[in-house]
Short mmCIF file of C-alpha atoms and ligand atoms in Angstrom, two decimals:
data_model
loop_
_atom_site.label_atom_id
_atom_site.label_comp_id
_atom_site.label_asym_id
_atom_site.label_seq_id
_atom_site.Cartn_x
_atom_site.Cartn_y
_atom_site.Cartn_z
CA MET A 21 0.00 0.00 0.00
CA ALA A 22 1.21 3.49 -0.85
CA THR A 23 1.64 5.37 2.40
CA ASP A 24 3.35 8.48 3.66
CA MET A 25 3.51 10.11 0.25
CA PRO A 26 3.58 13.90 0.27
CA ALA A 27 0.16 15.50 0.85
CA LEU A 28 -1.79 16.79 -2.11
CA ILE A 29 -1.17 20.52 -1.78
CA ASP A 30 -1.62 22.70 -4.84
CA ARG A 31 0.01 25.97 -5.94
CA TYR A 32 -2.53 27.95 -3.90
CA ASP A 33 -1.88 26.01 -0.70
CA ARG A 34 -5.11 24.02 -0.82
CA THR A 35 -4.77 20.56 0.72
CA HIS A 36 -6.81 17.87 -1.03
CA THR A 37 -8.51 15.49 1.37
CA ASP A 38 -11.76 14.89 -0.43
CA LEU A 39 -12.45 12.55 -3.38
CA ARG A 40 -15.74 12.21 -5.23
CA ILE A 41 -16.08 9.03 -7.23
CA SER A 42 -18.65 8.69 -9.94
CA VAL A 43 -19.40 4.99 -10.04
CA THR A 44 -21.56 5.15 -13.14
CA ASP A 45 -22.64 7.70 -15.72
CA ARG A 46 -26.06 6.02 -15.97
CA CYS A 47 -29.10 7.45 -14.24
CA ASN A 48 -32.74 6.46 -13.95
CA LEU A 49 -33.89 10.11 -13.88
CA ARG A 50 -33.61 12.70 -16.66
CA CYS A 51 -33.19 16.09 -14.96
CA ALA A 52 -32.66 18.72 -17.65
CA TYR A 53 -30.16 20.60 -15.51
CA CYS A 54 -27.91 17.56 -15.48
CA MET A 55 -28.46 15.48 -18.64
CA PRO A 56 -29.20 16.30 -22.25
CA PRO A 57 -32.93 15.76 -22.96
CA GLU A 58 -32.24 13.52 -25.94
CA GLY A 59 -30.52 11.10 -23.57
CA VAL A 60 -26.95 9.94 -23.58
CA THR A 61 -25.03 6.95 -24.78
CA PRO A 62 -23.78 5.41 -21.58
CA LYS A 63 -20.23 4.23 -21.28
CA SER A 64 -19.73 0.53 -21.97
CA HIS A 65 -18.90 -1.83 -19.11
CA ALA A 66 -15.36 -2.06 -20.39
CA GLU A 67 -14.90 1.69 -20.19
CA VAL A 68 -16.12 1.96 -16.61
CA LEU A 69 -13.69 1.25 -13.77
CA ARG A 70 -14.08 -2.08 -12.01
CA PHE A 71 -14.52 -2.03 -8.24
CA GLU A 72 -11.00 -3.41 -7.74
CA GLU A 73 -9.63 -0.54 -9.81
CA ILE A 74 -11.55 2.03 -7.80
CA GLU A 75 -10.36 0.43 -4.58
CA ARG A 76 -6.75 0.57 -5.71
CA PHE A 77 -7.04 4.22 -6.71
CA VAL A 78 -8.54 5.03 -3.31
CA ARG A 79 -5.75 3.17 -1.48
CA VAL A 80 -3.19 5.27 -3.32
CA VAL A 81 -4.84 8.65 -2.67
CA VAL A 82 -5.49 7.77 0.98
CA GLY A 83 -1.72 7.35 1.20
CA MET A 84 -1.53 11.00 0.10
CA GLY A 85 -3.93 12.29 2.72
CA VAL A 86 -7.37 11.86 1.18
CA ARG A 87 -9.78 11.06 4.01
CA LYS A 88 -13.27 11.69 2.71
CA ILE A 89 -14.82 9.65 -0.07
CA ARG A 90 -18.20 10.30 -1.64
CA LEU A 91 -19.81 7.95 -4.14
CA THR A 92 -21.92 9.63 -6.75
CA GLY A 93 -22.87 9.34 -10.41
CA GLY A 94 -25.01 9.21 -12.60
CA GLU A 95 -27.06 7.41 -10.01
CA PRO A 96 -24.69 5.40 -7.78
CA LEU A 97 -27.41 2.96 -6.74
CA ALA A 98 -27.97 2.13 -10.41
CA ARG A 99 -24.50 0.54 -10.50
CA LYS A 100 -24.95 -3.18 -9.99
CA GLY A 101 -23.37 -4.46 -6.77
CA VAL A 102 -22.46 -1.00 -5.45
CA VAL A 103 -22.95 -2.24 -1.85
CA ARG A 104 -19.89 -4.45 -2.38
CA LEU A 105 -17.87 -1.40 -3.38
CA VAL A 106 -19.03 0.38 -0.21
CA GLU A 107 -17.83 -2.61 1.79
CA MET A 108 -14.44 -2.63 0.04
CA LEU A 109 -13.86 1.09 0.62
CA ALA A 110 -15.20 1.13 4.19
CA ARG A 111 -12.54 -1.36 5.24
CA LEU A 112 -9.61 0.67 3.90
CA PRO A 113 -7.62 2.17 6.76
CA GLY A 114 -7.54 5.95 6.42
CA VAL A 115 -11.01 6.33 4.89
CA ASP A 116 -12.54 8.34 7.70
CA ASP A 117 -15.71 9.36 5.97
CA LEU A 118 -17.60 7.40 3.35
CA ALA A 119 -20.71 9.04 1.94
CA MET A 120 -23.07 8.79 -1.01
CA THR A 121 -25.15 11.26 -3.01
CA THR A 122 -28.20 9.59 -4.48
CA ASN A 123 -31.52 10.52 -6.06
CA GLY A 124 -33.12 8.18 -3.51
CA THR A 125 -35.30 6.24 -5.95
CA LEU A 126 -33.55 2.94 -5.20
CA LEU A 127 -32.72 3.68 -1.60
CA ALA A 128 -35.63 1.82 -0.02
CA GLU A 129 -34.23 -1.50 -1.26
CA HIS A 130 -30.59 -0.72 -0.42
CA ALA A 131 -30.58 1.44 2.72
CA LYS A 132 -30.10 -1.38 5.22
CA ALA A 133 -27.36 -3.08 3.24
CA LEU A 134 -25.53 0.22 2.70
CA LYS A 135 -25.54 0.92 6.39
CA ALA A 136 -24.32 -2.58 7.19
CA ALA A 137 -21.58 -2.24 4.55
CA GLY A 138 -20.18 0.80 6.34
CA LEU A 139 -21.63 3.80 4.52
CA LYS A 140 -21.56 6.67 7.00
CA ARG A 141 -23.56 9.45 5.43
CA LEU A 142 -26.23 10.01 2.82
CA ASN A 143 -27.27 13.01 0.74
CA VAL A 144 -30.54 12.61 -1.10
CA SER A 145 -31.32 14.96 -3.97
CA LEU A 146 -34.88 16.24 -3.90
CA ASP A 147 -36.12 19.36 -5.67
CA THR A 148 -39.83 19.27 -4.85
CA LEU A 149 -42.48 17.54 -2.80
CA ASP A 150 -45.06 17.95 -5.53
CA ARG A 151 -45.58 14.82 -7.57
CA ARG A 152 -46.40 16.54 -10.84
CA LYS A 153 -43.52 18.93 -10.55
CA PHE A 154 -41.17 16.09 -9.66
CA GLN A 155 -42.21 14.39 -12.87
CA GLN A 156 -41.67 17.60 -14.85
CA ILE A 157 -38.18 18.09 -13.46
CA THR A 158 -36.94 14.52 -13.55
CA GLY A 159 -38.97 13.05 -16.38
CA ARG A 160 -40.09 10.21 -14.08
CA ASP A 161 -42.98 9.63 -11.66
CA GLU A 162 -40.76 8.60 -8.76
CA LEU A 163 -41.47 10.98 -5.90
CA ASP A 164 -43.06 8.28 -3.74
CA GLY A 165 -40.01 6.07 -4.22
CA VAL A 166 -37.69 8.86 -3.06
CA LEU A 167 -39.82 9.54 0.02
CA ALA A 168 -39.86 5.81 0.79
CA GLY A 169 -36.09 5.79 0.34
CA ILE A 170 -35.60 8.63 2.84
CA ALA A 171 -37.83 6.84 5.36
CA ALA A 172 -35.91 3.58 4.84
CA ALA A 173 -32.59 5.35 5.35
CA ARG A 174 -33.80 6.83 8.62
CA ALA A 175 -35.10 3.44 9.73
CA ALA A 176 -31.74 1.87 8.83
CA GLY A 177 -30.05 4.22 11.27
CA PHE A 178 -28.50 6.85 8.98
CA GLU A 179 -28.12 10.04 10.96
CA LYS A 180 -27.79 13.57 9.62
CA ILE A 181 -29.27 12.77 6.22
CA LYS A 182 -29.01 15.79 3.96
CA LEU A 183 -31.46 16.79 1.30
CA ASN A 184 -29.89 18.51 -1.72
CA THR A 185 -32.14 20.85 -3.67
CA LEU A 186 -31.01 22.48 -6.87
CA ALA A 187 -31.85 26.19 -6.88
CA VAL A 188 -33.14 27.17 -10.30
CA ARG A 189 -35.10 30.36 -10.93
CA ASN A 190 -38.72 29.80 -11.96
CA GLN A 191 -38.46 26.24 -10.70
CA THR A 192 -37.45 26.29 -7.05
CA GLU A 193 -39.04 29.39 -5.49
CA GLU A 194 -42.27 27.64 -4.51
CA GLU A 195 -40.44 24.59 -3.21
CA VAL A 196 -38.18 26.35 -0.72
CA VAL A 197 -40.60 26.66 2.19
CA PRO A 198 -42.39 23.27 1.83
CA LEU A 199 -39.02 21.51 1.60
CA ALA A 200 -37.76 23.35 4.68
CA ARG A 201 -40.90 22.38 6.61
CA PHE A 202 -40.47 18.75 5.51
CA ALA A 203 -36.81 18.76 6.53
CA ARG A 204 -37.57 20.27 9.92
CA GLN A 205 -40.31 17.74 10.54
CA HIS A 206 -38.12 14.74 9.68
CA GLY A 207 -34.83 15.85 11.20
CA LEU A 208 -33.09 16.29 7.83
CA GLU A 209 -30.64 19.03 6.90
CA LEU A 210 -31.64 20.87 3.76
CA ARG A 211 -29.05 22.23 1.33
CA PHE A 212 -29.70 24.44 -1.63
CA ILE A 213 -27.16 24.29 -4.43
CA GLU A 214 -27.03 27.11 -6.94
CA PHE A 215 -27.59 25.98 -10.51
CA MET A 216 -24.22 25.70 -12.27
CA PRO A 217 -23.44 25.65 -16.00
CA LEU A 218 -23.11 21.90 -16.07
CA ASP A 219 -26.49 21.11 -17.56
CA GLY A 220 -26.77 18.78 -20.48
CA ASN A 221 -28.60 21.12 -22.79
CA ALA A 222 -26.60 24.30 -22.37
CA GLY A 223 -29.71 26.06 -21.01
CA TRP A 224 -27.85 27.70 -18.17
CA SER A 225 -27.63 31.45 -17.84
CA ASP A 226 -26.82 33.43 -14.73
CA ASP A 227 -30.35 34.81 -14.49
CA ARG A 228 -31.54 31.19 -14.05
CA VAL A 229 -29.59 30.90 -10.81
CA LEU A 230 -31.77 31.31 -7.74
CA THR A 231 -29.21 32.63 -5.31
CA GLY A 232 -28.53 31.47 -1.78
CA GLY A 233 -29.29 34.99 -0.55
CA GLU A 234 -32.77 34.95 -2.09
CA ILE A 235 -33.47 31.53 -0.61
CA LEU A 236 -32.46 32.61 2.88
CA GLU A 237 -34.72 35.67 2.62
CA SER A 238 -37.78 33.61 1.73
CA LEU A 239 -37.04 31.11 4.47
CA ALA A 240 -36.67 33.81 7.08
CA ALA A 241 -39.89 35.50 5.92
CA ALA A 242 -41.91 32.29 6.15
CA LEU A 243 -40.32 30.37 9.03
CA GLY A 244 -38.52 32.95 11.17
CA PRO A 245 -34.96 34.16 11.59
CA LEU A 246 -31.92 32.09 10.72
CA GLU A 247 -28.60 32.25 12.52
CA PRO A 248 -25.30 31.26 10.90
CA VAL A 249 -23.74 28.25 12.61
CA GLU A 250 -20.75 27.15 10.60
CA ALA A 251 -19.12 27.08 7.22
CA ALA A 252 -19.05 23.35 6.46
CA GLY A 253 -16.98 22.90 3.32
CA PRO A 254 -18.70 24.69 0.48
CA ALA A 255 -21.93 25.28 2.39
CA THR A 256 -22.82 28.14 4.69
CA VAL A 257 -25.08 26.62 7.30
CA TYR A 258 -27.81 28.35 9.29
CA GLN A 259 -30.02 27.25 12.13
CA PHE A 260 -33.62 28.34 12.59
CA ALA A 261 -33.74 30.58 15.65
CA ASP A 262 -36.39 28.30 17.19
CA GLY A 263 -33.72 25.56 17.29
CA ILE A 264 -35.56 23.24 14.91
CA GLY A 265 -33.53 22.37 11.89
CA ARG A 266 -30.66 23.62 9.79
CA VAL A 267 -30.39 24.79 6.26
CA GLY A 268 -27.28 25.25 4.15
CA VAL A 269 -26.68 27.19 0.97
CA ILE A 270 -23.95 26.31 -1.51
CA ARG A 271 -23.32 29.50 -3.43
CA SER A 272 -21.18 28.00 -6.11
CA VAL A 273 -22.17 30.75 -8.53
CA SER A 274 -22.90 33.86 -6.48
CA ARG A 275 -20.01 33.27 -4.07
CA PRO A 276 -17.65 30.57 -5.35
CA PHE A 277 -15.71 28.71 -2.68
CA CYS A 278 -12.68 27.89 -4.84
CA GLU A 279 -10.20 29.22 -2.30
CA ARG A 280 -11.35 26.48 0.10
CA CYS A 281 -11.77 23.69 -2.46
CA GLY A 282 -9.85 20.55 -1.55
CA ARG A 283 -11.80 18.24 -3.81
CA LEU A 284 -10.74 15.84 -6.49
CA ARG A 285 -12.96 13.77 -8.73
CA LEU A 286 -12.70 10.41 -10.38
CA THR A 287 -15.14 9.86 -13.24
CA ALA A 288 -16.81 6.53 -13.94
CA ASP A 289 -14.36 5.96 -16.80
CA GLY A 290 -11.38 6.54 -14.59
CA GLN A 291 -10.46 10.15 -15.35
CA VAL A 292 -9.16 12.39 -12.59
CA ARG A 293 -10.51 15.92 -12.60
CA ASN A 294 -9.26 18.74 -10.42
CA CYS A 295 -12.41 20.86 -10.79
CA LEU A 296 -16.01 20.40 -11.91
CA PHE A 297 -15.22 22.86 -14.69
CA ALA A 298 -11.86 21.37 -15.65
CA ALA A 299 -11.01 21.55 -19.32
CA ARG A 300 -8.98 18.36 -19.16
CA ASP A 301 -8.76 14.96 -17.45
CA TRP A 302 -5.87 12.86 -16.18
CA ASP A 303 -6.25 9.28 -17.33
CA ALA A 304 -5.93 7.06 -14.23
CA ARG A 305 -7.58 4.16 -16.04
CA ALA A 306 -4.76 4.02 -18.56
CA VAL A 307 -2.23 3.75 -15.73
CA LEU A 308 -4.31 1.15 -13.89
CA ARG A 309 -4.79 -0.99 -16.98
CA ALA A 310 -1.22 -0.72 -18.24
CA GLY A 311 0.01 -2.30 -15.01
CA GLY A 312 1.31 1.02 -13.66
CA SER A 313 2.76 1.23 -10.19
CA ASP A 314 1.21 2.97 -7.19
CA GLU A 315 3.89 5.61 -7.57
CA GLN A 316 2.82 6.24 -11.20
CA LEU A 317 -0.78 6.61 -10.10
CA ALA A 318 0.28 8.95 -7.32
CA GLU A 319 2.31 10.98 -9.82
CA LEU A 320 -0.72 11.37 -12.05
CA VAL A 321 -2.83 12.61 -9.15
CA ARG A 322 -0.10 15.02 -8.10
CA ASP A 323 0.02 16.38 -11.66
CA ALA A 324 -3.74 16.95 -11.60
CA VAL A 325 -3.48 18.75 -8.25
CA SER A 326 -0.54 20.89 -9.35
CA ALA A 327 -2.47 22.03 -12.42
CA LYS A 328 -5.56 23.06 -10.46
CA PRO A 329 -6.54 26.62 -11.35
CA LYS A 330 -7.06 29.25 -8.70
CA CYS A 331 -10.76 29.39 -9.52
CA HIS A 332 -13.11 27.96 -12.08
CA GLY A 333 -14.41 31.37 -13.11
CA THR A 334 -12.79 34.01 -15.24
CA ASP A 335 -11.31 36.98 -13.44
CA ASP A 336 -14.58 38.82 -13.35
CA GLY A 337 -16.23 35.85 -11.66
CA GLU A 338 -18.04 34.42 -14.64
CA PHE A 339 -18.11 30.68 -15.08
CA LEU A 340 -16.40 28.85 -17.88
CA ARG A 341 -18.46 25.98 -19.19
CA GLY A 342 -16.64 22.66 -18.89
CA ASP A 343 -16.63 20.00 -21.58
CA ARG A 344 -18.75 17.46 -19.71
CA SER A 345 -22.19 17.74 -18.15
CA MET A 346 -22.87 16.93 -14.51
CA HIS A 347 -24.07 13.35 -14.97
CA GLU A 348 -20.73 12.47 -16.61
CA ILE A 349 -18.55 14.04 -13.93
CA GLY A 350 -20.45 13.22 -10.76
CA GLY A 351 -21.94 15.97 -8.60
C1 LIG B 421 -25.23 14.70 -10.57
S1 LIG B 421 -26.19 14.11 -9.20
C2 LIG B 421 -25.48 12.53 -8.99
C3 LIG B 421 -25.97 11.73 -7.83
C4 LIG B 421 -27.41 11.29 -7.81
N1 LIG B 421 -27.91 10.78 -9.05
C5 LIG B 421 -28.29 12.40 -7.27
O1 LIG B 421 -29.30 12.72 -7.91
O2 LIG B 421 -28.00 12.87 -6.20
C6 LIG B 421 -25.56 14.95 -7.80
C7 LIG B 421 -26.07 16.32 -7.53
O3 LIG B 421 -25.70 17.17 -8.59
C8 LIG B 421 -26.69 18.17 -8.68
N2 LIG B 421 -26.63 18.79 -10.01
C9 LIG B 421 -26.93 18.26 -11.19
N3 LIG B 421 -26.81 19.17 -12.19
C10 LIG B 421 -26.39 20.31 -11.60
C11 LIG B 421 -26.11 21.61 -12.07
N4 LIG B 421 -26.20 21.93 -13.36
N5 LIG B 421 -25.72 22.55 -11.18
C12 LIG B 421 -25.63 22.25 -9.86
N6 LIG B 421 -25.88 21.04 -9.34
C13 LIG B 421 -26.27 20.07 -10.19
C14 LIG B 421 -27.97 17.40 -8.46
O4 LIG B 421 -29.00 18.25 -8.07
C15 LIG B 421 -27.57 16.42 -7.40
O5 LIG B 421 -27.88 16.92 -6.13
#
């Protein structure tokens, strides 16, 4: 096992301790902000990393100080056998935090097994509690399945489940308060993520971003004052003054958190990315499949970290559109 390699510190002194792994580019929902409406041609099985390859990659980066792993996608629970991958990663010494971001549709059948396999935390993406609107946004009539998934996760003993809501103007405004009430009622932490230019149909524009500031204002107006509690990674987190519930806003567009970003990504097809908006990949799969050494893999990751830009925006704060949409990179 590769251990005691130098930490992953980039040119701007950011230490990388956080890896997001997309385990598949396939998804059973069709959210327009994430996937092109005409659908996508999924990667073939041969293109996608095998569990053993992912495990080896994780062992190497853990040797360089990565401590937090999040499985995402596509829809991670759509990858056959993903519970086995959770088990494999949970047993690796040095993996302190193992989490998953899921759309929740398949959670009811997997929640117990995921917990038993060693998954520590769950984020469930949910943009609305209205069945018709859910269908409009996702292209599927699956709201009941997601709600059953959240209930199953709570019953399986997952604590601090987070709900992720994408904040899109003319889509999210009416959802903010009902979702906050639901989260407060069920002991969930709600996070709003500003819409980023990673949609599959290039429909993003900055006036379609419902900002964290606007969301906080409507929450305070409807449910009472909010007090800041902490800056947890990219989110600014607030607590309702009545003590019931927390809400976080991730202002990736209106207030990018690049200066604190210690994240790396591994795509389903084994490409390392140093930023969601990266213009290039580093091909870990090629190294893995050519019989490369741990040191060669580590070198590739170090190269990706050294090349990380100061921020993903241009100097005046505008985003540059990356070459892949969200479902391909892993949110
Ligand atoms: C890409 S999904 C992958 C995991 C899983 N299928 C899910 O739905 O949570 C992860 C997160 O990315 C978010 N997302 C997708 N497209 C986005 C965009 N254009 N801007 C910001 N967040 C986006 C989704 O809302 C979701 O919470």
